[in-house]
CSV table of N, CA and C in Angstrom, one decimal:
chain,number,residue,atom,x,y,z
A,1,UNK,N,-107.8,-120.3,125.3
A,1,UNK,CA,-107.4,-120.1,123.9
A,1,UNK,C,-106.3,-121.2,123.5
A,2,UNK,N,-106.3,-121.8,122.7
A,2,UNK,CA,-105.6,-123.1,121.8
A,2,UNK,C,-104.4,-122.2,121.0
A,3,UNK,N,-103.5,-122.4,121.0
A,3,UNK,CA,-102.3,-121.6,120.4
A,3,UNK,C,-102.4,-122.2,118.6
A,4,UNK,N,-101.6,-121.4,118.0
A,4,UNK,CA,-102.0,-121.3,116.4
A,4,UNK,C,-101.6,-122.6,115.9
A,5,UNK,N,-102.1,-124.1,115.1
A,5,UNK,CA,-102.0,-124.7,114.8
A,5,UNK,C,-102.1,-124.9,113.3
A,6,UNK,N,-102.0,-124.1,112.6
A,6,UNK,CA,-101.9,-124.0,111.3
A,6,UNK,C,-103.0,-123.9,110.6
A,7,UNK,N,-103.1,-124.5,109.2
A,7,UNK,CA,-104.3,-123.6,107.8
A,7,UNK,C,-105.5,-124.4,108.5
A,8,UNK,N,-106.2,-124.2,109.5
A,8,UNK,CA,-107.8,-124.8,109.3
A,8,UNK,C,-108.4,-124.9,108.6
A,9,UNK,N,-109.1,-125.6,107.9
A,9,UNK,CA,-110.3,-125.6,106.8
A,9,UNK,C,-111.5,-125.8,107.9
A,10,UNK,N,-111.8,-127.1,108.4
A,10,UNK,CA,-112.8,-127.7,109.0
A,10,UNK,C,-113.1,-127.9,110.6
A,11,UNK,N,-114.3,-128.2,111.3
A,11,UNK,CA,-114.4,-128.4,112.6
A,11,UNK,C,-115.2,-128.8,113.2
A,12,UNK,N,-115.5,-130.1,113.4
A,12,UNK,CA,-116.9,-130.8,114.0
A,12,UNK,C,-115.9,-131.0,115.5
A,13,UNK,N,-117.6,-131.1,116.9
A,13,UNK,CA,-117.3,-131.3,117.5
A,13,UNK,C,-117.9,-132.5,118.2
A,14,UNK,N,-116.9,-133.6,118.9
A,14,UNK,CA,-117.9,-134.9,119.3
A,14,UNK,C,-117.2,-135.2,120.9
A,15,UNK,N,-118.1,-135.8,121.7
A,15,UNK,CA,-118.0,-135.8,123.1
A,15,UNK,C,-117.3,-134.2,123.4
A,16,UNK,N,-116.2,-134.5,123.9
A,16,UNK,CA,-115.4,-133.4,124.8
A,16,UNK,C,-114.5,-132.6,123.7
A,17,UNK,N,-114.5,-133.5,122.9
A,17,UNK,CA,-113.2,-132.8,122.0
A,17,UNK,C,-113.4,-131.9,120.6
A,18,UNK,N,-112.7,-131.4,119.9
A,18,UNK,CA,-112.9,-131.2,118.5
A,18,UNK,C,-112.1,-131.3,117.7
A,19,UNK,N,-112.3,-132.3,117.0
A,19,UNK,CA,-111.6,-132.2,115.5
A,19,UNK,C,-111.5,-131.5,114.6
A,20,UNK,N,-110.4,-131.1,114.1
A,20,UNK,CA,-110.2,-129.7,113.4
A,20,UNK,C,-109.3,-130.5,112.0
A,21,UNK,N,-109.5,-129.9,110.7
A,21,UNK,CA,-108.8,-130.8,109.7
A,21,UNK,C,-107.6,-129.2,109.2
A,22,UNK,N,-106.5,-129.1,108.9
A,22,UNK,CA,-105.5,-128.4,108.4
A,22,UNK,C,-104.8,-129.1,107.2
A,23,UNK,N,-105.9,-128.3,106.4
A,23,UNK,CA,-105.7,-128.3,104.8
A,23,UNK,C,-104.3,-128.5,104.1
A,24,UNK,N,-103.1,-127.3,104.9
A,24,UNK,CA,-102.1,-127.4,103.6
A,24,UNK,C,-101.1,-127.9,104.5
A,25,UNK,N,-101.1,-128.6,105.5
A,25,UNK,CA,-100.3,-129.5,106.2
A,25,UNK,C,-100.8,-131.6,106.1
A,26,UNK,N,-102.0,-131.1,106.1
A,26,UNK,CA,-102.6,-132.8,105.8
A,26,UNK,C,-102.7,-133.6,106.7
A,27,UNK,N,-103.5,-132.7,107.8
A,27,UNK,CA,-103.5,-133.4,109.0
A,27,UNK,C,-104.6,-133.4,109.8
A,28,UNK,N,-105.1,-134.1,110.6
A,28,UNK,CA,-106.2,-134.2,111.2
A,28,UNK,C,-106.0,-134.1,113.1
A,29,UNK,N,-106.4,-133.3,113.7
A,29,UNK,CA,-105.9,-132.8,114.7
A,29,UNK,C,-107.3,-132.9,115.8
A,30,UNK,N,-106.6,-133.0,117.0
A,30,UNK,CA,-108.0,-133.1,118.0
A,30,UNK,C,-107.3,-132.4,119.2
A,31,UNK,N,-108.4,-131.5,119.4
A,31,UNK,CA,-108.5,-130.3,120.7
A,31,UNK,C,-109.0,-130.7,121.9
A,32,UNK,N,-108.3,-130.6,122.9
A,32,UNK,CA,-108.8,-130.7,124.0
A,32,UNK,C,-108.9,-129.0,124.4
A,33,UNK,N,-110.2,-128.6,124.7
A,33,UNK,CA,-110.8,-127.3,125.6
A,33,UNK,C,-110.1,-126.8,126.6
A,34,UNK,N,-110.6,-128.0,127.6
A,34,UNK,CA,-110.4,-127.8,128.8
A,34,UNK,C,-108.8,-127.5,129.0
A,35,UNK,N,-108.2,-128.5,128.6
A,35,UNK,CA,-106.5,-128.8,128.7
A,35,UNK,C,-105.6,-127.7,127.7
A,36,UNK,N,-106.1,-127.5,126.2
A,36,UNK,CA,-105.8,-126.9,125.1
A,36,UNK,C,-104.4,-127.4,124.7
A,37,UNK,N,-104.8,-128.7,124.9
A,37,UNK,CA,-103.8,-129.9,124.1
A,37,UNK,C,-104.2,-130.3,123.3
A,38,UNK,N,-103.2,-129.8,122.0
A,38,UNK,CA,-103.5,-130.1,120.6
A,38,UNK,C,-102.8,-131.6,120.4
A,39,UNK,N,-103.3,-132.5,119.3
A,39,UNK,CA,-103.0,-133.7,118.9
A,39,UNK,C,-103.0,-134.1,117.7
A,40,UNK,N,-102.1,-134.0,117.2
A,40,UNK,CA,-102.2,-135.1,115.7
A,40,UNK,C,-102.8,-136.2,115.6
A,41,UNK,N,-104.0,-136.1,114.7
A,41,UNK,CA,-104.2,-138.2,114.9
A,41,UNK,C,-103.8,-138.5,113.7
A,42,UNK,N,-103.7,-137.8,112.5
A,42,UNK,CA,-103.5,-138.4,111.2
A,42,UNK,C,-102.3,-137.3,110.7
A,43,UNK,N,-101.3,-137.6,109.8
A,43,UNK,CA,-100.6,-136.9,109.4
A,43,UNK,C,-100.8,-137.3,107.6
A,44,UNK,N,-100.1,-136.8,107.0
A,44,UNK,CA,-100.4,-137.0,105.7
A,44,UNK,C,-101.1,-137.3,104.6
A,45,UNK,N,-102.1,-136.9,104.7
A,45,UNK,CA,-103.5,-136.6,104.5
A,45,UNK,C,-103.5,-135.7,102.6
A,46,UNK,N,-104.0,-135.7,102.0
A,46,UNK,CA,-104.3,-134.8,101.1
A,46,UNK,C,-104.9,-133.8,101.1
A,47,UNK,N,-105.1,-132.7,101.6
A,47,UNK,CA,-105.9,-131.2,101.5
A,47,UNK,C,-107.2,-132.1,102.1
A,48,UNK,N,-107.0,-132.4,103.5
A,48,UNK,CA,-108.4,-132.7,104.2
A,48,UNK,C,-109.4,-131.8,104.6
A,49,UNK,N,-110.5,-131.6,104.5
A,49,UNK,CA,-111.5,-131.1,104.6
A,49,UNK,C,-112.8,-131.1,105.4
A,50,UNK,N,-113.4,-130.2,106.2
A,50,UNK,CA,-114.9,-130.5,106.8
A,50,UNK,C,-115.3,-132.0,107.3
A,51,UNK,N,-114.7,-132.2,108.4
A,51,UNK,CA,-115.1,-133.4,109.1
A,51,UNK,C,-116.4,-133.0,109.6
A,52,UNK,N,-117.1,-134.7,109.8
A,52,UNK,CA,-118.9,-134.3,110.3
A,52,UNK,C,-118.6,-135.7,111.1
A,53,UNK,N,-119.0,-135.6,112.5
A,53,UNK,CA,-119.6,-136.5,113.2
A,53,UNK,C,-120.6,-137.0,113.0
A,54,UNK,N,-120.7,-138.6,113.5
A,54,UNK,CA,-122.2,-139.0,113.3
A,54,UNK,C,-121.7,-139.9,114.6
A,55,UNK,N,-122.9,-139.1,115.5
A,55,UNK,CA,-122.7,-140.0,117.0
A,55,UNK,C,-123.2,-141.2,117.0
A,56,UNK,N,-124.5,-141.3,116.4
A,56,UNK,CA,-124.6,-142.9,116.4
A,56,UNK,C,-123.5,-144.0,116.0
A,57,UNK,N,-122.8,-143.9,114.8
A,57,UNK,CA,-122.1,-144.4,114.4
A,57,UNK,C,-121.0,-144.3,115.4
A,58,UNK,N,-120.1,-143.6,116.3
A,58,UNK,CA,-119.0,-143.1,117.1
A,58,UNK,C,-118.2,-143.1,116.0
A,59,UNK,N,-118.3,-142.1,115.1
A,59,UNK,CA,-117.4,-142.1,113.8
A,59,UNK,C,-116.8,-140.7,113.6
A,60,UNK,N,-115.7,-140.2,112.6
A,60,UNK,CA,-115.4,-139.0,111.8
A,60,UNK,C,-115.5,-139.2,110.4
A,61,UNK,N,-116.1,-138.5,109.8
A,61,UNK,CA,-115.8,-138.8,107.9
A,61,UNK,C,-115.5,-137.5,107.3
A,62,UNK,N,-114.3,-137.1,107.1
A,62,UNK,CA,-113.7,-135.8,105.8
A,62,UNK,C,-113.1,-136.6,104.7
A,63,UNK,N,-113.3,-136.1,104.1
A,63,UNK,CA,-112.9,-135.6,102.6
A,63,UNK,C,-111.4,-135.2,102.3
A,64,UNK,N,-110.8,-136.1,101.7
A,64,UNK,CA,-109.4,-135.8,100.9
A,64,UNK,C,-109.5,-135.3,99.8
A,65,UNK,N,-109.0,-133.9,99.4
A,65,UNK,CA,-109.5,-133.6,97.8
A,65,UNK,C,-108.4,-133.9,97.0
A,66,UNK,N,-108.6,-134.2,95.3
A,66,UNK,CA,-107.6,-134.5,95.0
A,66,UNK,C,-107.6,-136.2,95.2
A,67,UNK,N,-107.8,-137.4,95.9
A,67,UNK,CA,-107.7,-138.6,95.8
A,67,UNK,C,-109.8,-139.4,95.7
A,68,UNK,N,-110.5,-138.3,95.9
A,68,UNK,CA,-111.9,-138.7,95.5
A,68,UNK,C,-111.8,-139.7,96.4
A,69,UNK,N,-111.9,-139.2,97.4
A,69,UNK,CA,-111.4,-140.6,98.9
A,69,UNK,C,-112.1,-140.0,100.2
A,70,UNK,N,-113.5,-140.5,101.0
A,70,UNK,CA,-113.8,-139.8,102.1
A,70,UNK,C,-113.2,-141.0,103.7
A,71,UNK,N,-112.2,-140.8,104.2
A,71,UNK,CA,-111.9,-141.5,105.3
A,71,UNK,C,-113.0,-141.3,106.3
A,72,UNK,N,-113.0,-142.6,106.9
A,72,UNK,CA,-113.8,-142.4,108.1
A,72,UNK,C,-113.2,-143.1,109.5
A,73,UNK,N,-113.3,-143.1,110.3
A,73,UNK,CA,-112.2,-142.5,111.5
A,73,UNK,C,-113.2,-142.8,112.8
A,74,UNK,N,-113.0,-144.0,113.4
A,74,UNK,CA,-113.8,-144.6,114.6
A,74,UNK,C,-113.0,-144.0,115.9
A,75,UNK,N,-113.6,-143.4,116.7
A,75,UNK,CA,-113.2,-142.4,117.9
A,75,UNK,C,-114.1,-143.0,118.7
A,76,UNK,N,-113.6,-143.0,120.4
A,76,UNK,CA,-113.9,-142.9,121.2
A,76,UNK,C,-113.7,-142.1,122.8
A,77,UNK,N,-115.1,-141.0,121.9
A,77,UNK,CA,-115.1,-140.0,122.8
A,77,UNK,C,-116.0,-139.4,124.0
């Protein structure tokens, strides 16, 4: 169990890890399972939302609401 990391909205998972987006902090966060080492990768963010992997690509793409802006986010996982 991963200890409480604040407002979740979202949660795709790619390779080992999972990316989780937390809506009223604006941050984009990645979980390790195994370890249950949480990580900030992005901070200040807009009310980020529902990240989707697309493994071909080795990418992340959420939604910023509020800036009509979808980031997309090259990982290697």
């Amino acid at each position: 169990m991963v200890k409480e990391v604040g407002n979740l909205e979202g949660i795709t998972k790619a390779g080992n890890h999972y990316y989780i987006t937390d809506w009223a902090s604006g941050k984009l966060l990645k979980v390790n399972p195994k370890t249950k080492k949480v990580t900030e990768l992005i901070k200040g963010l807009s009310h980020p939302t529902d990240p989707m992997y697309a493994k071909e690509l080795g990418v992340i793409a959420f939604p910023q609401h509020g800036k009509n802006q979808v980031l997309i986010l090259s990982i290697n996982d």
